[in-house]
mmCIF file of C-alpha atoms in Angstrom:
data_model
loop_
_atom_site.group_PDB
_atom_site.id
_atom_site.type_symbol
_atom_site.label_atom_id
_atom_site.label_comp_id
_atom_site.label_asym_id
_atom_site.label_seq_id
_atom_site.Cartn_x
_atom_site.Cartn_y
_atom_site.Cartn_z
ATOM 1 C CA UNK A 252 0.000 0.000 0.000
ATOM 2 C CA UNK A 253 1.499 3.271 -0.979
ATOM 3 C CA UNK A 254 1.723 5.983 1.819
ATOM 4 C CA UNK A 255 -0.943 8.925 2.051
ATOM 5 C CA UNK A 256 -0.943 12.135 3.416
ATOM 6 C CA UNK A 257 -3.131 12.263 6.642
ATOM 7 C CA UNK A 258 -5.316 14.977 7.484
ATOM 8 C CA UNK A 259 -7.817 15.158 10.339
ATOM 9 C CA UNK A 260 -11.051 17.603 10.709
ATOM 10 C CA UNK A 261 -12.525 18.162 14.017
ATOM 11 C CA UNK A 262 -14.539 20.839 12.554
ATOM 12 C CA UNK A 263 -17.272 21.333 9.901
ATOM 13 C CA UNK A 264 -15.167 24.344 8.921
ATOM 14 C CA UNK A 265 -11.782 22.657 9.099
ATOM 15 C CA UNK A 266 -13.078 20.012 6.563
ATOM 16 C CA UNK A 267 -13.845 22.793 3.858
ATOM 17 C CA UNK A 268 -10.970 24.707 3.993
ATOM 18 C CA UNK A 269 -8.461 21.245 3.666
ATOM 19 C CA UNK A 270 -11.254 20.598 1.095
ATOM 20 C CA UNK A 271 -10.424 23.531 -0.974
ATOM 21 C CA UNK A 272 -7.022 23.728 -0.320
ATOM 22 C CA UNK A 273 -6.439 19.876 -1.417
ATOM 23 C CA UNK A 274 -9.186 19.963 -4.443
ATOM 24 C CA UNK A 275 -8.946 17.223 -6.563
ATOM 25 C CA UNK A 276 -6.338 15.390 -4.243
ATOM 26 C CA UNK A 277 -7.606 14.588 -1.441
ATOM 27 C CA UNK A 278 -10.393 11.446 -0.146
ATOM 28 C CA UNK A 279 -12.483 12.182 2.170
ATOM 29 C CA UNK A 280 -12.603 9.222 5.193
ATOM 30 C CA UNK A 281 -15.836 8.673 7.260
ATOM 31 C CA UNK A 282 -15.687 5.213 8.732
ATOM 32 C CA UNK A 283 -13.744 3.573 6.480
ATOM 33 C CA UNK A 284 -15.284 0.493 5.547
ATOM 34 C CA UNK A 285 -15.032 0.782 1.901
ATOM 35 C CA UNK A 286 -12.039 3.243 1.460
ATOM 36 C CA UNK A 287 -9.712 1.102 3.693
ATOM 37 C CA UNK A 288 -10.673 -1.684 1.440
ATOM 38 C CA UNK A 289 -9.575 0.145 -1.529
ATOM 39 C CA UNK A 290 -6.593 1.793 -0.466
ATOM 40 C CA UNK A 291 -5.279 -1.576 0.513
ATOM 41 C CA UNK A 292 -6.110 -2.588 -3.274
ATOM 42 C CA UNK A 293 -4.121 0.268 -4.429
ATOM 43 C CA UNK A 294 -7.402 1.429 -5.805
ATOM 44 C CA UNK A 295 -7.245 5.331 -4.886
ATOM 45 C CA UNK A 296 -5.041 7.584 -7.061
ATOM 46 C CA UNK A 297 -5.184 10.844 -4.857
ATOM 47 C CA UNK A 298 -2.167 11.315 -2.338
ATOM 48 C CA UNK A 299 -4.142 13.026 0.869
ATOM 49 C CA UNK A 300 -6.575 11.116 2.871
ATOM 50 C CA UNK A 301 -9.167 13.607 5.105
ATOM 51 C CA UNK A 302 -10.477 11.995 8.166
ATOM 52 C CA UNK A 303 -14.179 13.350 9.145
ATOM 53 C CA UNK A 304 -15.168 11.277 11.688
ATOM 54 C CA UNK A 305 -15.194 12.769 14.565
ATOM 55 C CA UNK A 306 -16.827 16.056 13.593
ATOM 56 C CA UNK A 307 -20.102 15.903 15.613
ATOM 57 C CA UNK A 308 -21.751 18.332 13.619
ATOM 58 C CA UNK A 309 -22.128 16.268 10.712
ATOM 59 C CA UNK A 310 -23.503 13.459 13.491
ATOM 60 C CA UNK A 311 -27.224 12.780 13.935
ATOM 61 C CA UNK A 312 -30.870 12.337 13.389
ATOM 62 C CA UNK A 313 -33.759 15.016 13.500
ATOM 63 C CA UNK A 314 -37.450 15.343 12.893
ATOM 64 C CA UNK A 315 -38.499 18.987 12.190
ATOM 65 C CA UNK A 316 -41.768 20.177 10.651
ATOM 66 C CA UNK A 317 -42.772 16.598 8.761
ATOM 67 C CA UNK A 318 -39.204 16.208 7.656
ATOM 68 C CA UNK A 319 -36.585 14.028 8.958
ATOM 69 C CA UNK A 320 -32.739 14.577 8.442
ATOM 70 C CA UNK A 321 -30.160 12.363 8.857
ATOM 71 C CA UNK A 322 -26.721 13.882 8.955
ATOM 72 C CA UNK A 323 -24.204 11.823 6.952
ATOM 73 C CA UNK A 324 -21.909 10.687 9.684
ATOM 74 C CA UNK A 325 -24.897 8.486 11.366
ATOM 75 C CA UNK A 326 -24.201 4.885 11.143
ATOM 76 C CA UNK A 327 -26.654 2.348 9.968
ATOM 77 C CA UNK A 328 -26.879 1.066 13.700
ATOM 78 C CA UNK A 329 -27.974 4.364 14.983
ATOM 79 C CA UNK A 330 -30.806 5.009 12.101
ATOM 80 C CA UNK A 331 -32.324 1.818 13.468
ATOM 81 C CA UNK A 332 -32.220 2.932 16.863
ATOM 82 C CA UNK A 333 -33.820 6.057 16.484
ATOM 83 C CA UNK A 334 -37.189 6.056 18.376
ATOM 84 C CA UNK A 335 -39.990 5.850 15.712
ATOM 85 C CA UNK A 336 -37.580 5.344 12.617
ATOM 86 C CA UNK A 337 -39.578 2.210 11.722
ATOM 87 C CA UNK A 338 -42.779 4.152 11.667
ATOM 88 C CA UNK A 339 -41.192 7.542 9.895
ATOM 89 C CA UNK A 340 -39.063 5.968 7.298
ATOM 90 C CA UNK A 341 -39.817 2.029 7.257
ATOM 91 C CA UNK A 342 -38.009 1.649 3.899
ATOM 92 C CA UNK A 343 -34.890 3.104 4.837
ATOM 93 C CA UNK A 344 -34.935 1.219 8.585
ATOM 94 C CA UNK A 345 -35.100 -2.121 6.606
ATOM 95 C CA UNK A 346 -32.527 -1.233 3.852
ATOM 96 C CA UNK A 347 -29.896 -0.388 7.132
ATOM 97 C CA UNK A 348 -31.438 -3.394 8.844
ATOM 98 C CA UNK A 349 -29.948 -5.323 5.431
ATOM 99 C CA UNK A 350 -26.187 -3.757 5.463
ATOM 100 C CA UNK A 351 -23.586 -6.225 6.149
ATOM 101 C CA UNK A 352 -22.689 -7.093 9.332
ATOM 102 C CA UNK A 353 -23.734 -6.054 12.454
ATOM 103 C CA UNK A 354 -19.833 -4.352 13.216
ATOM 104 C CA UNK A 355 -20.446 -2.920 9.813
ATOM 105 C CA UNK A 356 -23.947 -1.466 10.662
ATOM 106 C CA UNK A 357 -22.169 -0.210 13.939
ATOM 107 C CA UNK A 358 -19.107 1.727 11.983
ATOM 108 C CA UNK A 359 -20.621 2.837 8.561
ATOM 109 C CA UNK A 360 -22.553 5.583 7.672
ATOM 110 C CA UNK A 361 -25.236 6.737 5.573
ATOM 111 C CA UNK A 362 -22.959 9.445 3.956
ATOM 112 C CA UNK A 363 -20.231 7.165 3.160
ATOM 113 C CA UNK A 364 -23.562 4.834 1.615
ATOM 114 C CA UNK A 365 -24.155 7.379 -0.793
ATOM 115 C CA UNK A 366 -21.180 9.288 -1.079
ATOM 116 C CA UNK A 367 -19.488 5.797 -1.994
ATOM 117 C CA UNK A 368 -22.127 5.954 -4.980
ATOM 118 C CA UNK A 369 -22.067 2.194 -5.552
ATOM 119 C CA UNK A 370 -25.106 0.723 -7.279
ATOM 120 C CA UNK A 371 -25.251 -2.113 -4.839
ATOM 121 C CA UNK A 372 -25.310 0.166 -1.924
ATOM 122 C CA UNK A 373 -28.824 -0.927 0.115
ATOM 123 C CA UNK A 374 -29.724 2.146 1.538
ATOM 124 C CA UNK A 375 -29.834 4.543 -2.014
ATOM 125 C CA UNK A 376 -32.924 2.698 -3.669
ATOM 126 C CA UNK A 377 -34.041 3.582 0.095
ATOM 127 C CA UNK A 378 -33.447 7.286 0.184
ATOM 128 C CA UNK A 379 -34.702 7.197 -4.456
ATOM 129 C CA UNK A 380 -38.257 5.981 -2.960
ATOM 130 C CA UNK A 381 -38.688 8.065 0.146
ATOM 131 C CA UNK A 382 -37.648 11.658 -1.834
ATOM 132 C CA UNK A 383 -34.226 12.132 -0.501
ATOM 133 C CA UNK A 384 -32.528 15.889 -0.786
ATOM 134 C CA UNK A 385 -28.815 15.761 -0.450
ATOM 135 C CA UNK A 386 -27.537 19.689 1.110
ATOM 136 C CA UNK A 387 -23.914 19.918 -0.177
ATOM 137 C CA UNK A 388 -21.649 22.555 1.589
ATOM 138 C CA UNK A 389 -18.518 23.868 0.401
ATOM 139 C CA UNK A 390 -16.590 27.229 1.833
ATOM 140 C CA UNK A 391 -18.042 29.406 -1.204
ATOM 141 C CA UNK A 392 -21.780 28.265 -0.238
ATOM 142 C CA UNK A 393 -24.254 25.072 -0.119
ATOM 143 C CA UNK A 394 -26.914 23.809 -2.978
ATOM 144 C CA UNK A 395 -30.108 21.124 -1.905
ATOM 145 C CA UNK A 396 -30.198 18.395 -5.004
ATOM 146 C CA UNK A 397 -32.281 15.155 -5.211
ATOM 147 C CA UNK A 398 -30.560 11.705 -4.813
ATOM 148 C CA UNK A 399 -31.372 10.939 -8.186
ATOM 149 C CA UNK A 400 -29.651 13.410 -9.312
ATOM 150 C CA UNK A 401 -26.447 12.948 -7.630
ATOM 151 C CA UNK A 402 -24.877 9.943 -9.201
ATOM 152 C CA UNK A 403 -23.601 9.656 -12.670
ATOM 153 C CA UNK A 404 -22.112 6.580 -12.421
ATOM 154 C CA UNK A 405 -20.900 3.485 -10.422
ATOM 155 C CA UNK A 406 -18.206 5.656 -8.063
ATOM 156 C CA UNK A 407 -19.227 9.089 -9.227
ATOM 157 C CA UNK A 408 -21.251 11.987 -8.300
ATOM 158 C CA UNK A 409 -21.834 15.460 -8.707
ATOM 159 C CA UNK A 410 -20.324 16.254 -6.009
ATOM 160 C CA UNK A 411 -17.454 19.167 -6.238
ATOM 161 C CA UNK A 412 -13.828 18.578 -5.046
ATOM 162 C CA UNK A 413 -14.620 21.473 -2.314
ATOM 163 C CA UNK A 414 -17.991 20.008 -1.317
ATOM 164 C CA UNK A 415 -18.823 17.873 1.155
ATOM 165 C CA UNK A 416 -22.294 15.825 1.893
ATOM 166 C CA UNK A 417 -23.633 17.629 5.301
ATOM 167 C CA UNK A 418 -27.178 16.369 5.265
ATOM 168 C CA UNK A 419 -29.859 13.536 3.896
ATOM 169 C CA UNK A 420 -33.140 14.590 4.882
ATOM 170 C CA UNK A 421 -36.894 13.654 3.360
ATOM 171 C CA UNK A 422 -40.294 13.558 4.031
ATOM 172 C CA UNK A 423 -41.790 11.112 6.994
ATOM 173 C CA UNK A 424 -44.303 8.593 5.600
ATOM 174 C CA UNK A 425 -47.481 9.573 6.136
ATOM 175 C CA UNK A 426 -50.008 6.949 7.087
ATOM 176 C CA UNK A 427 -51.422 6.064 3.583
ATOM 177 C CA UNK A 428 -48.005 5.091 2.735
ATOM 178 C CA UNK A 429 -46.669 1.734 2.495
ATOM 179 C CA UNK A 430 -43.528 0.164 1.000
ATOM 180 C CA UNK A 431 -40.878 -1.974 1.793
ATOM 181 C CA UNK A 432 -37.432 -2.345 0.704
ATOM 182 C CA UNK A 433 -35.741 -6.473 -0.683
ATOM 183 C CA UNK A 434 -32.534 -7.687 -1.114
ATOM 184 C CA UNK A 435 -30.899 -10.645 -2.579
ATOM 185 C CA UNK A 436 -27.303 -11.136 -1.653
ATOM 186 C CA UNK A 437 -25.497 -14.664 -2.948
ATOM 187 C CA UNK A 438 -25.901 -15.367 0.597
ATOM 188 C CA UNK A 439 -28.491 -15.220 3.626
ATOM 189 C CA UNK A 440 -26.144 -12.734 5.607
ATOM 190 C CA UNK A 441 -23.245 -10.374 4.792
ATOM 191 C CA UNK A 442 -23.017 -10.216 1.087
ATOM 192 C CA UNK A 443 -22.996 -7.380 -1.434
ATOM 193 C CA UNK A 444 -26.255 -7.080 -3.613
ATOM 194 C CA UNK A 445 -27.071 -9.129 -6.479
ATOM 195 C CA UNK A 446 -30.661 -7.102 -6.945
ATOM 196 C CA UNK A 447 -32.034 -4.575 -4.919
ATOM 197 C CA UNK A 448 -35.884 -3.078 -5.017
ATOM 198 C CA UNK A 449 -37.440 -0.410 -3.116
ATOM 199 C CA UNK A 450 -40.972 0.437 -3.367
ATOM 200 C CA UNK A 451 -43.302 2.958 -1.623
ATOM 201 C CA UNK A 452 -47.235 3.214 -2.554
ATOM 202 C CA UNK A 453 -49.396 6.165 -1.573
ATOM 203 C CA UNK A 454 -53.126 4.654 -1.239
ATOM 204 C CA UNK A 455 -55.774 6.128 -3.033
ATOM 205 C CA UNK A 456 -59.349 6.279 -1.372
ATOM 206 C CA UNK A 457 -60.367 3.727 -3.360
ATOM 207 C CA UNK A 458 -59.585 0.153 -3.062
ATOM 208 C CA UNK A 459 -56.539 -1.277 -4.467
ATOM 209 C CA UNK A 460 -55.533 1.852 -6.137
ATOM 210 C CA UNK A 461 -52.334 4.346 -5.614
ATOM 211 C CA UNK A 462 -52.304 8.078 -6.217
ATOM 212 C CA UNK A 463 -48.620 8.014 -6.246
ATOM 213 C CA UNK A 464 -46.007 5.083 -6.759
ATOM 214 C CA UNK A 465 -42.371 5.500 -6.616
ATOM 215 C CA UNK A 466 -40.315 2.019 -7.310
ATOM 216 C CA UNK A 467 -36.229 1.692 -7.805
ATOM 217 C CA UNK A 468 -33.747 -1.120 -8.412
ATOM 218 C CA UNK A 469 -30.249 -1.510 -7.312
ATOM 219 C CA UNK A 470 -27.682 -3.325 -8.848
ATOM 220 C CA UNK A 471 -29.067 -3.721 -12.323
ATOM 221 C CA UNK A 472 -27.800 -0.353 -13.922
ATOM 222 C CA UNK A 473 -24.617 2.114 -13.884
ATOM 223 C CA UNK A 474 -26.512 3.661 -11.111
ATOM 224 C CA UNK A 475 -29.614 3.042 -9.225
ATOM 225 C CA UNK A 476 -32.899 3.683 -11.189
ATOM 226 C CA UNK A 477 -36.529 4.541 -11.260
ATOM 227 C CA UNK A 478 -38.630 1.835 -12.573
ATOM 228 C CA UNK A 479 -41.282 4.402 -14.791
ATOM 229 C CA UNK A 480 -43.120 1.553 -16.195
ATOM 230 C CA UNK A 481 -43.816 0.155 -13.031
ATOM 231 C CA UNK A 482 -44.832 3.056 -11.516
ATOM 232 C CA UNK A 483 -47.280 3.866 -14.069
ATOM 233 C CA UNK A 484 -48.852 0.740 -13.914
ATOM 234 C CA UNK A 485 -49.489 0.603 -10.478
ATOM 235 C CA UNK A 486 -51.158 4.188 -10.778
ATOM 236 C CA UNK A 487 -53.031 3.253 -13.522
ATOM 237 C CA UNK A 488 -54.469 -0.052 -12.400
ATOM 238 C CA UNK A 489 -57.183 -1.697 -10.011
ATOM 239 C CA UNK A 490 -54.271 -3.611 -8.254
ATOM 240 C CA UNK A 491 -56.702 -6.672 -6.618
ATOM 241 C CA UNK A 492 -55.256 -10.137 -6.830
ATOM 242 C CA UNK A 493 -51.845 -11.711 -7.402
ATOM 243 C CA UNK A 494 -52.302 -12.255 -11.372
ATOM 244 C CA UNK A 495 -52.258 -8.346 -11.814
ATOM 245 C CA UNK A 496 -49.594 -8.115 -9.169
ATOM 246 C CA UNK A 497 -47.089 -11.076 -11.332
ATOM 247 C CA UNK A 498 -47.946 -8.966 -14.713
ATOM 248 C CA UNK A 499 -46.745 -5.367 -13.294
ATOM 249 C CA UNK A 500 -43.779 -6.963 -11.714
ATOM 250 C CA UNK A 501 -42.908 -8.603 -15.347
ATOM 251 C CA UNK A 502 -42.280 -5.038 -16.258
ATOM 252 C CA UNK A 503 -38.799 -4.708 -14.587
ATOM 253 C CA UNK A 504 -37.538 -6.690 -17.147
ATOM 254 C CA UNK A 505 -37.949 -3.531 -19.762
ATOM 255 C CA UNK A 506 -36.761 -1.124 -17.112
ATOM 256 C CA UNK A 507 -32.942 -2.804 -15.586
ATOM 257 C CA UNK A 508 -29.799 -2.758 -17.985
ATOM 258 C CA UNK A 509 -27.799 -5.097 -15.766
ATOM 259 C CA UNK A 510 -24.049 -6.335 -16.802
ATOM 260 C CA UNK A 511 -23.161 -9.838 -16.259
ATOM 261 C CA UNK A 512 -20.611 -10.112 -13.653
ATOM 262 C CA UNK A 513 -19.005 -12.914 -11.369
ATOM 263 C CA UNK A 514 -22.017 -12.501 -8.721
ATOM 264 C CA UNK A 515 -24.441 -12.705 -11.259
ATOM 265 C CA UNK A 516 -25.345 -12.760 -15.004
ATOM 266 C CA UNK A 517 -27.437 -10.517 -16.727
ATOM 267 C CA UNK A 518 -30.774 -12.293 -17.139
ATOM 268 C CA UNK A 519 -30.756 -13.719 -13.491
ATOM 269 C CA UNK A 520 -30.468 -10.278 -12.024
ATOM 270 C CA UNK A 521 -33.726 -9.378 -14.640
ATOM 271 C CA UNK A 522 -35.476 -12.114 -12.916
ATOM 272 C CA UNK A 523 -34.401 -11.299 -9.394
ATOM 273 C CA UNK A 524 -35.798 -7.814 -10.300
ATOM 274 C CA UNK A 525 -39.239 -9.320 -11.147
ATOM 275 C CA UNK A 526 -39.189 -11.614 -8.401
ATOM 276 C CA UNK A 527 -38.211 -9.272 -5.735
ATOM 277 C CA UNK A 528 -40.751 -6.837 -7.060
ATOM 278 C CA UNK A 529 -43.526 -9.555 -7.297
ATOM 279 C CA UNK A 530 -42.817 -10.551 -3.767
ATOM 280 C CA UNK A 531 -42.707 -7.217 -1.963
ATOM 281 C CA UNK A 532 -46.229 -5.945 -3.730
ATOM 282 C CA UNK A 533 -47.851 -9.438 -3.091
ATOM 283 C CA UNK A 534 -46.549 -8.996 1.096
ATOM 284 C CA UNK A 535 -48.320 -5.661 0.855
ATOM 285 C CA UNK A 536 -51.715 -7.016 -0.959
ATOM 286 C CA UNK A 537 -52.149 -9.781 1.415
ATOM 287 C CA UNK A 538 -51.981 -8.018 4.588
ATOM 288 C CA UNK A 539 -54.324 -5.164 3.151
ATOM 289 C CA UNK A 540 -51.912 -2.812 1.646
ATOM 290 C CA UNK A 541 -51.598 -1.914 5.655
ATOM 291 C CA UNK A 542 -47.625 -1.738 6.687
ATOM 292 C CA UNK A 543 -46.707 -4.923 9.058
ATOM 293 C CA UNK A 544 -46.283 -4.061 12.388
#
């Protein structure tokens, strides 16, 4: 492993200027449970490494006025024990209730989630569903953008050398809401994603009918994605018994682009994208399109 300049922020403030000063060589370390992996793989070209971690303003979870931030240095482990998470953002809780390990759900963070910008990573389909803003800060200002529009591809984002991801924050589910959030991993526990779908309905007053759908898929694209098609169809339709549930699932196949790879080929992650999406919906129609308790 080649040797690396290391810098240390205690500070919000300290981070941005190093930011600035170092722009363009310089990666920034939250907990480390990706980036050590890489620099140990030689993987990461720039020569200063910025440790975050222990700035406790960028540490934390907050409900204010319907909304509910989560600043980017909260681990998975402390999003699931934050009173009423389950009930405010039940997607997200079970995507962090997926990641890894449980020393891994202890030590990462939902910044370094996102800000890793993997298209496996379980909590972004998450945070695409439930109408994630991202604030980004550097020292000449801040801008507010929308998850989806933060990646570009698998490793990149929008994100400026002199920014720096301060804070996740979106709308609590309100009580006509359901949704739920499925994984399949090559194994039961502790693997990386093969397919990923997150789904959250808003019920109409009628019976088996949504007034607003939002569905994505990890791991089957350059970046996480919207599934339109789906979406549409589950506005459009009278969604009452498992037949109509199988034929809107059927249309992930026209919405992934997935690569063959050694964890998975390209049609079996198609079908894991159907499957997964035919499985959450039919959870949802057979206990009422009510959330499980």
């Amino acid at each position: 492993m080649k040797e690396f300049n290391y810098l240390r922020a205690d500070t919000l403030s300290e981070a941005l200027e190093m930011l600035e000063e170092f722009q363009g060589n310089v990666k920034v370390l939250a907990a480390g449970t990706d980036l050590v992996v890489r620099l140990k793989g030689d993987m990461v070209k720039e020569e200063n490494i910025l440790d975050i971690s222990r700035i406790k303003e960028l540490k934390g979870i907050y409900a204010e006025n319907g909304i509910i931030h989560i600043l980017p240095l909260t681990t998975h482990t402390e999003i699931l024990e934050y009173p009423d998470m389950k009930t405010a953002a039940q997607i997200l809780y079970d995507a962090c209730k997926s990641v890894g390990s449980p020393q891994i759900r202890n030590r990462g963070t939902l910044g370094g989630n996102v800000a890793n910008a993997s298209p496996a990573g379980d909590t972004i389909p998450a945070l695409f569903v439930q109408g994630a803003k991202l604030r980004l800060k550097s020292k000449s200002g801040e801008r507010v953008i929308s998850v989806e529009d933060f990646f570009t591809g698998p490793g990149r984002t929008v994100l400026k050398p002199d920014e720096l991801l301060v804070d996740i924050y979106f709308p609590t589910m309100s009580d006509d809401e359901v949704g739920f959030f499925k994984k399949l991993g090559q194994r039961n526990a502790l693997a990386i994603s093969v397919v990923s779908v997150a789904a959250k309905l808003k019920k109409s007053t009628e019976p088996n009918k949504f007034d607003k759908a939002f569905v994505a898929f990890g791991s089957v694209a350059p970046t996480v994605i919207r599934g339109n098609r789906v979406e549409n169809a589950l506005m459009d339709s009278v969604v009452d018994s498992p037949e109509k549930i199988r034929y809107i699932a059927q249309l992930a196949w026209r919405e992934v682009s997935p690569i063959s790879d050694v964890r998975a080929s390209l049609k079996y992650r198609q079908d894991m994208s159907i499957n997964l999406l035919y499985e959450g919906l039919l959870e949802l129609y057979k206990n009422g399109w009510n959330r499980r308790s």
